[in-house]
Structure formats: structure tokens, C-alpha cells
């Protein structure tokens, strides 16, 4: 295999021992040299392919440590109900009606990323969707992934009547007359579609039962969007048997598009314990890392658990997936078995329960447990200080601040300005990471970087700009620190001799760009395991 030389580049290595370089050499899947063009040319060897980067920024391949890869692949093949493509209930109805025109009667119509908080009419209802079609069951997932709206045909198909009780950890919303509106939250979603797995009350169930061939095809098709954005590694933070089977099949077939890490969902703790399995387990292409738990719901859907309810009228008290004592027990048992723990937590009340669980887990964990708090929405200052006692890794998604920051400002008031307090976390010596939570938001890392640096809403309003980070801090949080959150910083996330050759050449020199300009940056070339897997034609 011939080597590769990338030169005439602004190389940001993420290596404190050598932060910058002009060139790098790749051979046999590894970084062989980082330095001057002459040093890299010698290391690349005879016959090396030379790539003139034209002064563009070169980075380690982006690592997205919280990205629902398979579900994103599904969403790319479904109706796109994302704002601003869909800005109202009327738009949503029109979108579904258009899809129904060429969909066989009786076949499900599925859409993703509805953001009804921005609709002038308010939340859509089953009656609205009935206006689009009565011949197809319809489900439109909320942008958070924690709720959905369905039509009457979907309720009938699922055998759900007006007397259905709310399950533990979820609800069927009702109107003033007690009738189902068609909006369902969290664990209630499990009753709607044929599901591949039963996860109980351990989180929202979007693990729908679909043919393996279809899922494998969608996963393969997702390579383009990810690689053209410079993503080379993801961690799927909610892996059930469905996801693992598909990822294994793709790995065996050679169609797994990225390095894929996975966190089994906590409903599998007992069965994995019974066979003696714990993370890390696997190789550098497909690997189990931590275990995922849920504390509360979602900020976007009104189910995050705050000590003071939020909403324009204080109408959102939030909800918990487990009794706090049950969460402590689950997390502690997982830590005792050797799992890194990762707990979805948004509100400060839920954060208190999460910290108690982490403190209990710390007593039985190994010497370097690296507990993660997924989303880490609203930790108080005192809670952030307690993060330092346990080496907590906050897993942030500042895309939410841009996409839904206007809604947060309305619903949370001044509290919105300390959502995802990365500046505070870094200044205390923590290593927060950046991630997308795709399919919930954009999978493009430079969108995430721009939103961490800029902290403005879609409408141009500031949202906690005192918690903004620098460009270099954001890039590090999406590369080296992301690798640290997965326990693989010894071979990924840095351009250093001997590390795996995952490299992204951005389409310009990004230093000095405004957040708006950063959002327009894509990958000019992406190298994965030493092979060019994307190169823009220009």
C-alpha cells in the first residue's frame, strides 16, 4: 500500500507536544510523521500520493461521541419535518398528504425532527394528521426523539383506545375533554409501532422492527453525509440488540461506514451481566464502550426535571424514568461490573439524582471510570464543582442552543443562559466534549463547533455567551477530548506518529472565521484508516 503525503496545510494536531505542523505522512493505516513537508515526504516513502492542501486546515477526523448512527440513517430515508422546512401545522399536514399520494394504503408514513414549539398553531393533533390521510398510519417524531404525534389510523393500528392508561415513564396527551390528542411522550411511544426490542421504562423506544436488509441499506447510504462532513468515528448512545445486530452485519459485509462505538441501553444490564460481558469490548471498528442510562426527559419536549418547573407559565414539571433509588442501584451495579456509565440528564433536579448515582458508582468503579453526563443541560454551579470530584465528562450538544434557543429563552428565562456551561466546565479543569445527538440535530461537526463558539439562537439572540468557548477548544472537544470520553485517546483524536490515520482536510483555513462562516465549512477530503473515503470534486 503506497503512502500519502498531505502538505501545504495548516495542520492542527491536538497534540500539546507539537500543536501545529505544515504536513503529515500516512502509511499502512497509521500516521507516520507530522512536521515539515520534507519530514513527512521522507516518512511517506517512495511512490506516495501527494495531496496539496492549499493552505486548508487539517485536523484529526471528527469524533461524535453521542450520535444515533442507525436512527440517523433511518431519518435520512424518511420524511424530513425539520424546521425551517416545516414551520407550521399546515406545512406538516401538506408534507404528509404529499407523501400519502404515492404511498400504498396501509403502509406506515414516518417523519423525523418535527419542532412544534415553533408552530403558530401550537402542537399538531391526530385530527390535523387525519386531514392529510386516513388510509395510512402516520407517526411524526419530535426533534427531541422523546415524543411523537400520530394520526387516528396509527392509534387504531396499534389497538390504542381512549381508555389507554399512561405507562410508567411516558404519557398519552389528552385534550380538555379527556380525549387522546395523538401526541405521545417517552415510554408511551413503545406502544405505537412494532418494536424490535422491549426496553421497558429505560428510555424512549425508537427501535422499530424493520427488515435488516432495509436497515443495512440505509446505513450504507449514510456514509456520504457523514464522511463529507469529516466524521470518522461515532458513538451510538442507545444500542439495543437491533442496533448491534445491524452494526455487526455491516462490519462483516464491509459496509460499516465509520468507526462505530456503542453504549448498550441499561435494560440489558442483567442479561449482559449473566454472560460476563462489559465494555470496553470489540476492536477499533466496532466496539462497546459504556452503558447508557436515563434520568429525566427532554428540554425540547417539556419533560426535563427541574427543581422549579419551567415553561412560559411554569407548566412543565418534568418527569423521571426511574425512582432515584432505582437509578442509583442500576448505575452502581453497572459500574461494579466494569461499565463506564453515561447518564442522560437535563434539569438540575435530575442532575442531583445523577450525581448521587455517580457518587455511588465511584465507590465500586476502577481507578479511571470517566462517568459521562449526556446532554448535561442545566447543572447548577455547585453541581459543576461536584463534577470535579468524579472526573465527570459533560457531553454537550450546542446545536440545541441555536436550533431551539429561542424556545429555551421563552421557557426558562434567565436559566437558559447557563444551559451547557462549557466555559465554566473547562475553567474547572473538566474535559467536556462536543457531539450532535443526530438524528435530533445536524450531524455536521462544524455546525456544532460554530454553535459552541457563537452561542446565538437561530433568531440571532445571545444565549449564555459567557459560556462560549474558543475555536481551538471546540475543535479539541470534537476530536481529542471526544476520544478521551471513549477511552481511545491513545490512538484516535490526535495527529501524532503511530496514531490511526483518520484525517479531515477542511475546505478552507478555519482560523479567524466567524460562527456563521464556520457553519458553511465542510470536508474537502476525509481519510479513514489511511484510505481516502471522501474527496470533493473542485
Short mmCIF file of C-alpha atoms in Angstrom, two decimals:
data_model
loop_
_atom_site.label_atom_id
_atom_site.label_comp_id
_atom_site.label_asym_id
_atom_site.label_seq_id
_atom_site.Cartn_x
_atom_site.Cartn_y
_atom_site.Cartn_z
CA UNK A 1 0.00 0.00 0.00
CA UNK A 2 1.51 3.34 -1.05
CA UNK A 3 1.75 6.14 1.46
CA UNK A 4 0.16 9.57 1.39
CA UNK A 5 1.67 13.00 1.93
CA UNK A 6 -0.57 15.93 2.84
CA UNK A 7 1.40 19.17 2.62
CA UNK A 8 0.96 22.94 2.24
CA UNK A 9 -1.50 22.61 5.11
CA UNK A 10 -2.44 24.33 8.36
CA UNK A 11 -2.25 21.19 10.49
CA UNK A 12 -3.84 21.44 13.95
CA UNK A 13 -2.64 18.25 15.59
CA UNK A 14 -4.40 18.40 19.02
CA UNK A 15 -1.01 17.23 20.35
CA UNK A 16 0.24 19.61 23.04
CA UNK A 17 3.80 18.50 22.34
CA UNK A 18 3.51 19.72 18.74
CA UNK A 19 0.31 21.74 18.24
CA UNK A 20 0.95 22.80 14.64
CA UNK A 21 2.63 21.45 11.53
CA UNK A 22 2.80 22.03 7.78
CA UNK A 23 2.48 18.43 6.61
CA UNK A 24 1.80 14.86 7.63
CA UNK A 25 2.52 11.41 6.26
CA UNK A 26 0.17 8.41 6.27
CA UNK A 27 1.15 4.83 5.51
CA UNK A 28 -0.45 1.44 6.26
CA UNK A 29 -3.31 2.98 8.20
CA UNK A 30 -1.15 4.98 10.60
CA UNK A 31 0.21 8.48 10.96
CA UNK A 32 3.93 8.15 10.17
CA UNK A 33 5.14 11.72 10.58
CA UNK A 34 3.86 15.18 11.46
CA UNK A 35 6.07 18.17 10.77
CA UNK A 36 7.63 19.84 7.78
CA UNK A 37 6.98 18.80 4.19
CA UNK A 38 10.47 17.31 4.00
CA UNK A 39 9.99 15.23 7.15
CA UNK A 40 6.59 13.99 6.02
CA UNK A 41 7.77 13.20 2.46
CA UNK A 42 10.57 11.03 3.79
CA UNK A 43 8.18 9.14 6.09
CA UNK A 44 5.54 8.65 3.40
CA UNK A 45 8.00 6.62 1.36
CA UNK A 46 8.57 6.19 -2.38
CA UNK A 47 5.51 6.38 -4.61
CA UNK A 48 3.43 8.22 -2.02
CA UNK A 49 0.36 10.06 -3.22
CA UNK A 50 0.88 13.78 -2.68
CA UNK A 51 -2.04 15.99 -1.66
CA UNK A 52 -1.53 19.75 -1.82
CA UNK A 53 -3.98 21.09 0.79
CA UNK A 54 -3.70 24.64 -0.49
CA UNK A 55 -3.40 26.13 2.99
CA UNK A 56 -6.56 24.43 4.24
CA UNK A 57 -6.98 23.35 7.88
CA UNK A 58 -6.14 19.70 8.59
CA UNK A 59 -7.47 18.01 11.75
CA UNK A 60 -7.89 14.55 13.23
CA UNK A 61 -11.09 13.02 11.90
CA UNK A 62 -14.06 14.31 13.88
CA UNK A 63 -15.34 12.03 16.63
CA UNK A 64 -19.02 12.36 17.53
CA UNK A 65 -19.42 10.72 20.95
CA UNK A 66 -23.25 10.98 21.02
CA UNK A 67 -24.71 10.19 17.61
CA UNK A 68 -27.55 7.76 16.88
CA UNK A 69 -26.00 6.44 13.68
CA UNK A 70 -28.59 3.85 12.68
CA UNK A 71 -31.53 6.07 13.61
CA UNK A 72 -29.94 8.92 11.66
CA UNK A 73 -29.69 6.60 8.66
CA UNK A 74 -33.41 5.86 9.09
CA UNK A 75 -34.25 9.55 9.32
CA UNK A 76 -32.32 10.31 6.13
CA UNK A 77 -34.62 7.86 4.34
CA UNK A 78 -37.86 9.22 5.90
CA UNK A 79 -39.88 12.43 5.72
CA UNK A 80 -37.84 15.44 6.78
CA UNK A 81 -40.05 17.52 9.07
CA UNK A 82 -37.18 19.65 10.36
CA UNK A 83 -37.60 23.39 10.91
CA UNK A 84 -37.44 25.60 8.82
CA UNK A 85 -38.54 23.14 6.13
CA UNK A 86 -41.74 22.71 8.14
CA UNK A 87 -42.78 25.85 10.01
CA UNK A 88 -46.43 25.16 10.89
CA UNK A 89 -49.07 22.51 11.37
CA UNK A 90 -50.33 23.35 7.89
CA UNK A 91 -46.88 22.66 6.44
CA UNK A 92 -46.73 19.34 8.27
CA UNK A 93 -50.15 18.27 7.00
CA UNK A 94 -49.18 19.20 3.45
CA UNK A 95 -45.93 17.22 3.74
CA UNK A 96 -47.76 14.10 4.93
CA UNK A 97 -50.51 14.48 2.33
CA UNK A 98 -47.93 14.67 -0.46
CA UNK A 99 -46.24 11.52 0.81
CA UNK A 100 -49.58 9.71 1.07
CA UNK A 101 -50.26 10.30 -2.63
CA UNK A 102 -47.54 7.83 -3.65
CA UNK A 103 -47.58 5.50 -0.61
CA UNK A 104 -49.64 2.27 -0.78
CA UNK A 105 -52.67 2.35 1.56
CA UNK A 106 -51.98 0.71 4.89
CA UNK A 107 -48.23 1.40 4.77
CA UNK A 108 -46.75 3.48 7.56
CA UNK A 109 -45.65 7.05 6.85
CA UNK A 110 -42.81 8.10 9.14
CA UNK A 111 -41.27 11.54 9.64
CA UNK A 112 -38.50 12.90 11.82
CA UNK A 113 -37.47 16.13 13.55
CA UNK A 114 -40.79 17.95 13.98
CA UNK A 115 -40.26 21.11 16.08
CA UNK A 116 -43.81 22.07 17.06
CA UNK A 117 -42.64 24.68 19.59
CA UNK A 118 -42.14 26.94 16.56
CA UNK A 119 -45.60 26.37 15.04
CA UNK A 120 -48.00 29.34 15.31
CA UNK A 121 -50.92 26.90 15.76
CA UNK A 122 -49.18 25.05 18.59
CA UNK A 123 -48.88 21.28 18.79
CA UNK A 124 -50.37 19.24 15.93
CA UNK A 125 -53.06 16.69 16.77
CA UNK A 126 -54.28 13.40 15.39
CA UNK A 127 -57.16 15.30 13.77
CA UNK A 128 -54.71 17.51 11.91
CA UNK A 129 -52.90 14.47 10.55
CA UNK A 130 -56.24 12.81 9.74
CA UNK A 131 -56.73 15.71 7.37
CA UNK A 132 -53.67 14.51 5.46
CA UNK A 133 -54.65 10.83 5.28
CA UNK A 134 -56.94 8.30 6.87
CA UNK A 135 -55.59 5.46 4.70
CA UNK A 136 -52.12 5.33 6.23
CA UNK A 137 -50.92 5.11 9.83
CA UNK A 138 -48.71 8.15 10.38
CA UNK A 139 -46.06 8.86 13.02
CA UNK A 140 -44.00 12.05 13.12
CA UNK A 141 -41.18 12.03 15.64
CA UNK A 142 -40.43 15.17 17.60
CA UNK A 143 -37.00 16.71 17.11
CA UNK A 144 -36.02 15.54 20.60
CA UNK A 145 -36.78 11.89 19.83
CA UNK A 146 -38.73 11.78 23.10
CA UNK A 147 -42.23 12.26 21.73
CA UNK A 148 -44.25 11.87 18.56
CA UNK A 149 -47.61 12.71 17.07
CA UNK A 150 -49.74 10.08 15.32
CA UNK A 151 -53.00 10.06 13.40
CA UNK A 152 -56.14 8.11 14.23
CA UNK A 153 -55.19 5.31 11.84
CA UNK A 154 -51.95 4.80 13.77
CA UNK A 155 -53.81 4.58 17.08
CA UNK A 156 -56.27 2.11 15.59
CA UNK A 157 -53.47 0.04 14.03
CA UNK A 158 -51.78 -0.11 17.44
CA UNK A 159 -55.01 -1.02 19.24
CA UNK A 160 -54.91 2.10 21.40
CA UNK A 161 -58.27 3.40 22.56
CA UNK A 162 -59.39 6.38 24.63
CA UNK A 163 -59.12 4.38 27.85
CA UNK A 164 -55.42 3.56 27.44
CA UNK A 165 -53.51 4.16 30.69
CA UNK A 166 -50.26 6.07 30.76
CA UNK A 167 -47.28 3.70 31.07
CA UNK A 168 -44.52 4.26 33.61
CA UNK A 169 -42.17 6.89 32.20
CA UNK A 170 -44.48 8.20 29.48
CA UNK A 171 -47.89 9.64 28.69
CA UNK A 172 -50.67 9.99 26.12
CA UNK A 173 -51.59 13.66 25.96
CA UNK A 174 -55.31 14.44 26.18
CA UNK A 175 -57.48 17.46 25.46
CA UNK A 176 -59.74 19.20 27.96
CA UNK A 177 -62.40 16.58 27.33
CA UNK A 178 -60.02 13.74 28.15
CA UNK A 179 -59.70 12.58 24.52
CA UNK A 180 -56.39 11.49 23.03
CA UNK A 181 -54.72 14.27 21.06
CA UNK A 182 -52.37 11.93 19.21
CA UNK A 183 -49.28 13.31 20.98
CA UNK A 184 -47.35 10.68 22.96
CA UNK A 185 -44.27 11.13 25.11
CA UNK A 186 -41.32 8.98 26.12
CA UNK A 187 -42.27 5.42 27.20
CA UNK A 188 -45.75 5.68 25.64
CA UNK A 189 -44.10 5.65 22.22
CA UNK A 190 -43.30 2.00 22.83
CA UNK A 191 -46.98 1.11 22.31
CA UNK A 192 -47.26 2.61 18.82
CA UNK A 193 -45.10 0.77 16.32
CA UNK A 194 -43.96 -2.83 16.03
CA UNK A 195 -40.74 -2.78 18.00
CA UNK A 196 -37.63 -4.87 17.65
CA UNK A 197 -36.94 -4.85 21.41
CA UNK A 198 -38.73 -4.19 24.68
CA UNK A 199 -36.74 -1.64 26.67
CA UNK A 200 -39.32 -1.15 29.42
CA UNK A 201 -39.03 2.24 31.11
CA UNK A 202 -35.33 2.65 30.31
CA UNK A 203 -35.79 5.42 27.72
CA UNK A 204 -37.72 6.41 24.60
CA UNK A 205 -38.15 3.42 22.30
CA UNK A 206 -37.37 4.30 18.68
CA UNK A 207 -36.04 0.79 17.98
CA UNK A 208 -38.67 -0.07 15.39
CA UNK A 209 -38.92 -3.51 13.82
CA UNK A 210 -37.76 -3.09 10.23
CA UNK A 211 -36.19 -5.58 7.79
CA UNK A 212 -32.47 -6.00 8.37
CA UNK A 213 -31.78 -5.56 4.66
CA UNK A 214 -33.52 -2.20 4.68
CA UNK A 215 -31.59 -1.00 7.72
CA UNK A 216 -28.30 -2.19 6.25
CA UNK A 217 -29.03 -0.34 3.02
CA UNK A 218 -29.85 2.89 4.83
CA UNK A 219 -26.73 2.54 6.98
CA UNK A 220 -24.56 2.16 3.89
CA UNK A 221 -26.24 5.18 2.26
CA UNK A 222 -25.42 7.30 5.33
CA UNK A 223 -21.69 7.13 4.50
CA UNK A 224 -21.92 10.13 2.17
CA UNK A 225 -23.42 12.65 4.61
CA UNK A 226 -21.08 11.63 7.43
CA UNK A 227 -17.81 11.41 5.51
CA UNK A 228 -18.46 14.62 3.57
CA UNK A 229 -18.77 16.35 6.95
CA UNK A 230 -15.47 14.90 8.17
CA UNK A 231 -16.92 12.46 10.73
CA UNK A 232 -14.81 9.30 11.05
CA UNK A 233 -15.97 7.90 14.41
CA UNK A 234 -19.30 7.92 16.22
CA UNK A 235 -20.61 6.54 19.48
CA UNK A 236 -24.23 5.43 19.34
CA UNK A 237 -25.51 6.23 22.84
CA UNK A 238 -28.50 3.88 22.80
CA UNK A 239 -27.66 0.46 21.44
CA UNK A 240 -30.16 -2.36 21.73
CA UNK A 241 -29.98 -5.80 20.15
CA UNK A 242 -31.41 -4.24 16.99
CA UNK A 243 -28.54 -1.79 16.50
CA UNK A 244 -25.83 -4.24 17.47
CA UNK A 245 -27.05 -6.88 15.01
CA UNK A 246 -27.11 -4.36 12.17
CA UNK A 247 -23.68 -2.91 13.03
CA UNK A 248 -22.20 -6.42 13.25
CA UNK A 249 -23.70 -7.39 9.90
CA UNK A 250 -22.37 -4.22 8.29
CA UNK A 251 -18.93 -4.85 9.77
CA UNK A 252 -18.92 -8.39 8.40
CA UNK A 253 -20.05 -7.17 4.97
CA UNK A 254 -17.51 -4.35 4.89
CA UNK A 255 -20.24 -1.69 4.68
CA UNK A 256 -19.93 -0.13 8.15
CA UNK A 257 -19.31 3.46 7.06
CA UNK A 258 -17.45 4.72 10.16
CA UNK A 259 -15.72 3.53 13.27
CA UNK A 260 -18.72 2.75 15.44
CA UNK A 261 -18.74 2.61 19.21
CA UNK A 262 -21.90 1.73 21.08
CA UNK A 263 -23.35 2.11 24.54
CA UNK A 264 -25.82 -0.66 25.41
CA UNK A 265 -29.01 0.69 26.97
CA UNK A 266 -29.48 -0.13 30.65
CA UNK A 267 -32.39 -2.55 30.13
CA UNK A 268 -29.73 -5.08 29.07
CA UNK A 269 -27.66 -4.86 32.26
CA UNK A 270 -28.85 -8.14 33.77
CA UNK A 271 -28.54 -10.16 30.55
CA UNK A 272 -25.06 -8.83 29.80
CA UNK A 273 -24.00 -9.46 33.40
CA UNK A 274 -25.26 -13.03 33.11
CA UNK A 275 -22.84 -13.75 30.25
CA UNK A 276 -19.98 -11.79 31.82
CA UNK A 277 -19.85 -9.07 29.17
CA UNK A 278 -18.81 -5.49 29.91
CA UNK A 279 -17.13 -2.72 27.98
CA UNK A 280 -14.72 -1.94 26.54
CA UNK A 281 -15.26 -4.86 24.18
CA UNK A 282 -14.52 -5.08 20.46
CA UNK A 283 -11.97 -3.58 18.11
CA UNK A 284 -11.21 -0.19 16.60
CA UNK A 285 -14.05 -0.51 14.07
CA UNK A 286 -16.89 -1.84 16.22
CA UNK A 287 -16.69 -1.55 19.97
CA UNK A 288 -18.88 -1.45 23.06
CA UNK A 289 -17.82 1.30 25.44
CA UNK A 290 -20.10 2.48 28.26
CA UNK A 291 -23.66 1.78 29.34
CA UNK A 292 -26.45 4.34 28.83
CA UNK A 293 -29.00 5.32 31.48
CA UNK A 294 -31.81 7.87 31.57
CA UNK A 295 -32.50 10.16 34.49
CA UNK A 296 -35.10 12.61 33.11
CA UNK A 297 -36.73 13.56 29.81
CA UNK A 298 -36.03 16.30 27.31
CA UNK A 299 -35.80 20.08 27.39
CA UNK A 300 -37.36 20.33 23.95
CA UNK A 301 -40.41 18.29 24.88
CA UNK A 302 -41.04 19.75 28.32
CA UNK A 303 -40.08 16.63 30.30
CA UNK A 304 -36.71 17.72 31.74
CA UNK A 305 -36.84 17.61 35.55
CA UNK A 306 -36.05 20.97 37.15
CA UNK A 307 -36.24 21.95 40.80
CA UNK A 308 -38.51 24.81 39.65
CA UNK A 309 -40.88 23.88 36.81
CA UNK A 310 -40.29 25.67 33.54
CA UNK A 311 -42.41 26.88 30.66
CA UNK A 312 -43.96 30.27 29.93
CA UNK A 313 -46.49 29.54 32.66
CA UNK A 314 -44.48 27.03 34.70
CA UNK A 315 -46.44 24.25 33.03
CA UNK A 316 -43.58 21.72 32.66
CA UNK A 317 -42.79 19.88 35.92
CA UNK A 318 -40.67 17.30 34.08
CA UNK A 319 -40.50 13.57 34.67
CA UNK A 320 -38.08 10.84 35.70
CA UNK A 321 -37.57 7.46 34.10
CA UNK A 322 -36.69 5.76 37.38
CA UNK A 323 -37.20 6.38 41.06
CA UNK A 324 -33.94 8.00 42.24
CA UNK A 325 -33.06 4.95 44.36
CA UNK A 326 -33.57 2.68 41.35
CA UNK A 327 -31.25 4.85 39.27
CA UNK A 328 -28.56 4.63 41.95
CA UNK A 329 -28.95 0.84 42.05
CA UNK A 330 -28.77 0.42 38.28
CA UNK A 331 -25.76 2.66 37.82
CA UNK A 332 -23.89 1.15 40.76
CA UNK A 333 -24.45 -2.42 39.54
CA UNK A 334 -23.20 -1.47 36.08
CA UNK A 335 -20.09 0.20 37.50
CA UNK A 336 -19.37 -2.85 39.65
CA UNK A 337 -19.43 -4.99 36.51
CA UNK A 338 -16.86 -2.70 34.87
CA UNK A 339 -19.03 -0.49 32.67
CA UNK A 340 -18.29 3.17 32.09
CA UNK A 341 -21.60 4.86 32.95
CA UNK A 342 -23.33 7.51 30.86
CA UNK A 343 -26.50 9.14 32.20
CA UNK A 344 -28.91 11.28 30.15
CA UNK A 345 -29.61 14.29 32.37
CA UNK A 346 -31.14 17.68 31.59
CA UNK A 347 -32.68 19.50 34.56
CA UNK A 348 -30.99 20.39 37.84
CA UNK A 349 -33.33 18.19 39.90
CA UNK A 350 -32.48 15.20 37.73
CA UNK A 351 -28.80 16.19 37.93
CA UNK A 352 -28.93 15.77 41.68
CA UNK A 353 -30.12 12.18 41.26
CA UNK A 354 -27.47 11.58 38.61
CA UNK A 355 -24.69 12.85 40.87
CA UNK A 356 -25.86 10.57 43.68
CA UNK A 357 -25.72 7.63 41.28
CA UNK A 358 -22.24 8.63 40.08
CA UNK A 359 -21.02 9.02 43.66
CA UNK A 360 -22.29 5.54 44.49
CA UNK A 361 -20.73 4.11 41.33
CA UNK A 362 -17.38 5.72 42.18
CA UNK A 363 -17.13 3.53 45.28
CA UNK A 364 -17.12 0.34 43.18
CA UNK A 365 -15.51 1.55 39.93
CA UNK A 366 -11.96 1.06 38.78
CA UNK A 367 -9.29 3.75 39.03
CA UNK A 368 -10.32 5.68 35.86
CA UNK A 369 -14.11 5.42 35.48
CA UNK A 370 -14.76 8.55 33.35
CA UNK A 371 -18.51 8.87 34.08
CA UNK A 372 -20.40 10.75 31.36
CA UNK A 373 -23.43 13.01 31.68
CA UNK A 374 -25.25 13.04 28.35
CA UNK A 375 -26.63 16.47 27.31
CA UNK A 376 -25.73 17.91 30.72
CA UNK A 377 -28.36 20.57 30.18
CA UNK A 378 -28.66 22.62 33.36
CA UNK A 379 -26.17 21.77 36.09
CA UNK A 380 -26.02 24.40 38.81
CA UNK A 381 -22.65 25.97 39.66
CA UNK A 382 -22.45 23.84 42.77
CA UNK A 383 -23.18 20.70 40.75
CA UNK A 384 -20.49 21.55 38.19
CA UNK A 385 -17.99 21.89 41.03
CA UNK A 386 -19.01 18.43 42.23
CA UNK A 387 -18.30 17.08 38.74
CA UNK A 388 -14.63 17.60 39.52
CA UNK A 389 -14.84 15.12 42.42
CA UNK A 390 -15.57 12.29 39.99
CA UNK A 391 -13.99 13.40 36.71
CA UNK A 392 -17.41 13.76 35.08
CA UNK A 393 -17.36 14.20 31.31
CA UNK A 394 -20.15 16.58 30.22
CA UNK A 395 -21.39 15.56 26.75
CA UNK A 396 -22.75 18.75 25.18
CA UNK A 397 -24.81 19.49 22.06
CA UNK A 398 -24.76 23.26 21.49
CA UNK A 399 -26.74 22.81 18.27
CA UNK A 400 -29.79 22.83 20.54
CA UNK A 401 -28.89 26.35 21.68
CA UNK A 402 -29.03 27.53 18.08
CA UNK A 403 -31.96 25.44 16.85
CA UNK A 404 -34.21 25.86 19.91
CA UNK A 405 -32.56 28.63 21.91
CA UNK A 406 -35.47 30.99 21.30
CA UNK A 407 -37.80 28.42 22.85
CA UNK A 408 -35.42 27.93 25.79
CA UNK A 409 -35.30 31.68 26.43
CA UNK A 410 -39.10 31.82 26.49
CA UNK A 411 -39.49 28.74 28.65
CA UNK A 412 -36.54 29.11 31.02
CA UNK A 413 -35.90 32.85 31.16
CA UNK A 414 -32.54 33.67 32.71
CA UNK A 415 -31.89 29.99 33.40
CA UNK A 416 -31.43 29.48 29.65
CA UNK A 417 -28.16 31.40 29.73
CA UNK A 418 -26.36 28.72 31.71
CA UNK A 419 -27.51 25.75 29.68
CA UNK A 420 -24.50 23.61 28.74
CA UNK A 421 -21.97 25.73 30.69
CA UNK A 422 -18.83 24.62 28.82
CA UNK A 423 -16.71 27.65 29.71
CA UNK A 424 -17.26 27.01 33.40
CA UNK A 425 -16.53 23.29 32.99
CA UNK A 426 -13.26 23.87 31.11
CA UNK A 427 -12.11 26.52 33.59
CA UNK A 428 -12.61 24.00 36.41
CA UNK A 429 -10.33 21.51 34.64
CA UNK A 430 -13.03 19.23 33.24
CA UNK A 431 -12.95 17.85 29.69
CA UNK A 432 -16.41 18.49 28.20
CA UNK A 433 -16.97 17.13 24.72
CA UNK A 434 -19.00 18.21 21.73
CA UNK A 435 -21.48 15.98 19.95
CA UNK A 436 -24.50 16.29 17.69
CA UNK A 437 -27.19 13.95 19.08
CA UNK A 438 -28.04 13.30 15.44
CA UNK A 439 -30.77 12.42 14.36
CA UNK A 440 -32.03 15.13 16.73
CA UNK A 441 -29.79 17.84 15.24
CA UNK A 442 -27.30 18.35 12.42
CA UNK A 443 -24.64 15.64 12.16
CA UNK A 444 -22.13 18.16 10.73
CA UNK A 445 -19.35 18.81 13.28
CA UNK A 446 -18.65 22.32 12.03
CA UNK A 447 -22.26 23.27 12.85
CA UNK A 448 -21.62 22.04 16.39
CA UNK A 449 -18.29 23.86 16.61
CA UNK A 450 -19.86 27.10 15.34
CA UNK A 451 -22.64 26.90 17.90
CA UNK A 452 -20.24 26.24 20.78
CA UNK A 453 -18.20 29.29 19.76
CA UNK A 454 -21.09 31.63 18.93
CA UNK A 455 -23.92 30.67 21.32
CA UNK A 456 -26.62 32.52 19.45
CA UNK A 457 -30.11 31.34 18.60
CA UNK A 458 -31.49 30.86 15.12
CA UNK A 459 -33.15 34.26 15.56
CA UNK A 460 -29.78 35.89 16.35
CA UNK A 461 -30.30 36.26 20.11
CA UNK A 462 -27.45 35.67 22.54
CA UNK A 463 -27.83 32.65 24.81
CA UNK A 464 -25.22 32.42 27.53
CA UNK A 465 -22.35 33.94 25.58
CA UNK A 466 -20.26 33.96 28.77
CA UNK A 467 -20.21 30.15 28.39
CA UNK A 468 -18.81 30.28 24.85
CA UNK A 469 -15.54 28.50 24.07
CA UNK A 470 -12.72 29.33 21.68
CA UNK A 471 -12.42 27.73 18.25
CA UNK A 472 -9.46 25.62 19.35
CA UNK A 473 -11.29 24.46 22.48
CA UNK A 474 -14.28 23.47 20.37
CA UNK A 475 -12.16 21.58 17.83
CA UNK A 476 -10.35 19.76 20.64
CA UNK A 477 -13.69 18.87 22.27
CA UNK A 478 -14.81 17.24 19.00
CA UNK A 479 -11.56 15.32 18.45
CA UNK A 480 -9.09 14.55 21.25
CA UNK A 481 -11.44 15.09 24.20
CA UNK A 482 -14.13 13.11 22.39
CA UNK A 483 -11.61 10.26 22.02
CA UNK A 484 -10.88 10.56 25.76
CA UNK A 485 -14.59 10.17 26.51
CA UNK A 486 -14.44 6.84 24.65
CA UNK A 487 -11.17 5.70 26.22
CA UNK A 488 -9.22 5.68 22.94
CA UNK A 489 -7.15 8.87 23.14
CA UNK A 490 -4.03 6.69 22.80
CA UNK A 491 -4.83 6.09 19.12
CA UNK A 492 -7.58 8.46 17.96
CA UNK A 493 -8.35 12.17 18.20
CA UNK A 494 -4.79 13.37 17.62
CA UNK A 495 -2.37 13.63 14.69
CA UNK A 496 0.71 12.01 16.18
CA UNK A 497 3.11 9.42 14.84
CA UNK A 498 1.67 5.94 15.44
CA UNK A 499 -1.96 7.01 15.79
CA UNK A 500 -4.64 5.64 13.48
CA UNK A 501 -4.77 7.59 10.22
CA UNK A 502 -8.17 9.29 10.47
CA UNK A 503 -7.76 12.77 9.00
CA UNK A 504 -10.03 15.52 7.73
CA UNK A 505 -8.93 18.32 5.42
CA UNK A 506 -11.49 21.11 5.76
CA UNK A 507 -12.42 23.13 2.68
CA UNK A 508 -10.66 26.28 3.94
CA UNK A 509 -8.45 27.64 6.69
CA UNK A 510 -10.94 27.98 9.54
CA UNK A 511 -8.92 30.09 11.96
CA UNK A 512 -10.39 33.57 12.19
CA UNK A 513 -13.78 32.65 10.70
CA UNK A 514 -17.00 33.93 12.26
CA UNK A 515 -19.53 31.39 13.59
CA UNK A 516 -21.73 31.99 10.53
CA UNK A 517 -18.79 31.20 8.24
CA UNK A 518 -17.82 28.17 10.31
CA UNK A 519 -21.27 26.71 9.67
CA UNK A 520 -20.54 26.72 5.95
CA UNK A 521 -17.36 24.64 6.29
CA UNK A 522 -17.35 21.03 5.05
CA UNK A 523 -14.69 18.41 4.46
CA UNK A 524 -12.58 18.86 1.33
CA UNK A 525 -11.09 15.41 1.91
CA UNK A 526 -11.64 12.71 4.53
CA UNK A 527 -9.20 9.91 5.26
CA UNK A 528 -10.37 6.91 7.30
CA UNK A 529 -7.91 4.21 8.35
CA UNK A 530 -5.43 5.60 5.85
CA UNK A 531 -7.82 5.47 2.88
CA UNK A 532 -9.38 8.46 1.13
CA UNK A 533 -13.11 7.91 1.62
CA UNK A 534 -14.30 11.36 0.53
CA UNK A 535 -12.82 13.98 -1.75
CA UNK A 536 -14.75 16.93 -3.03
CA UNK A 537 -14.67 17.46 -6.77
CA UNK A 538 -13.42 21.01 -7.20
#
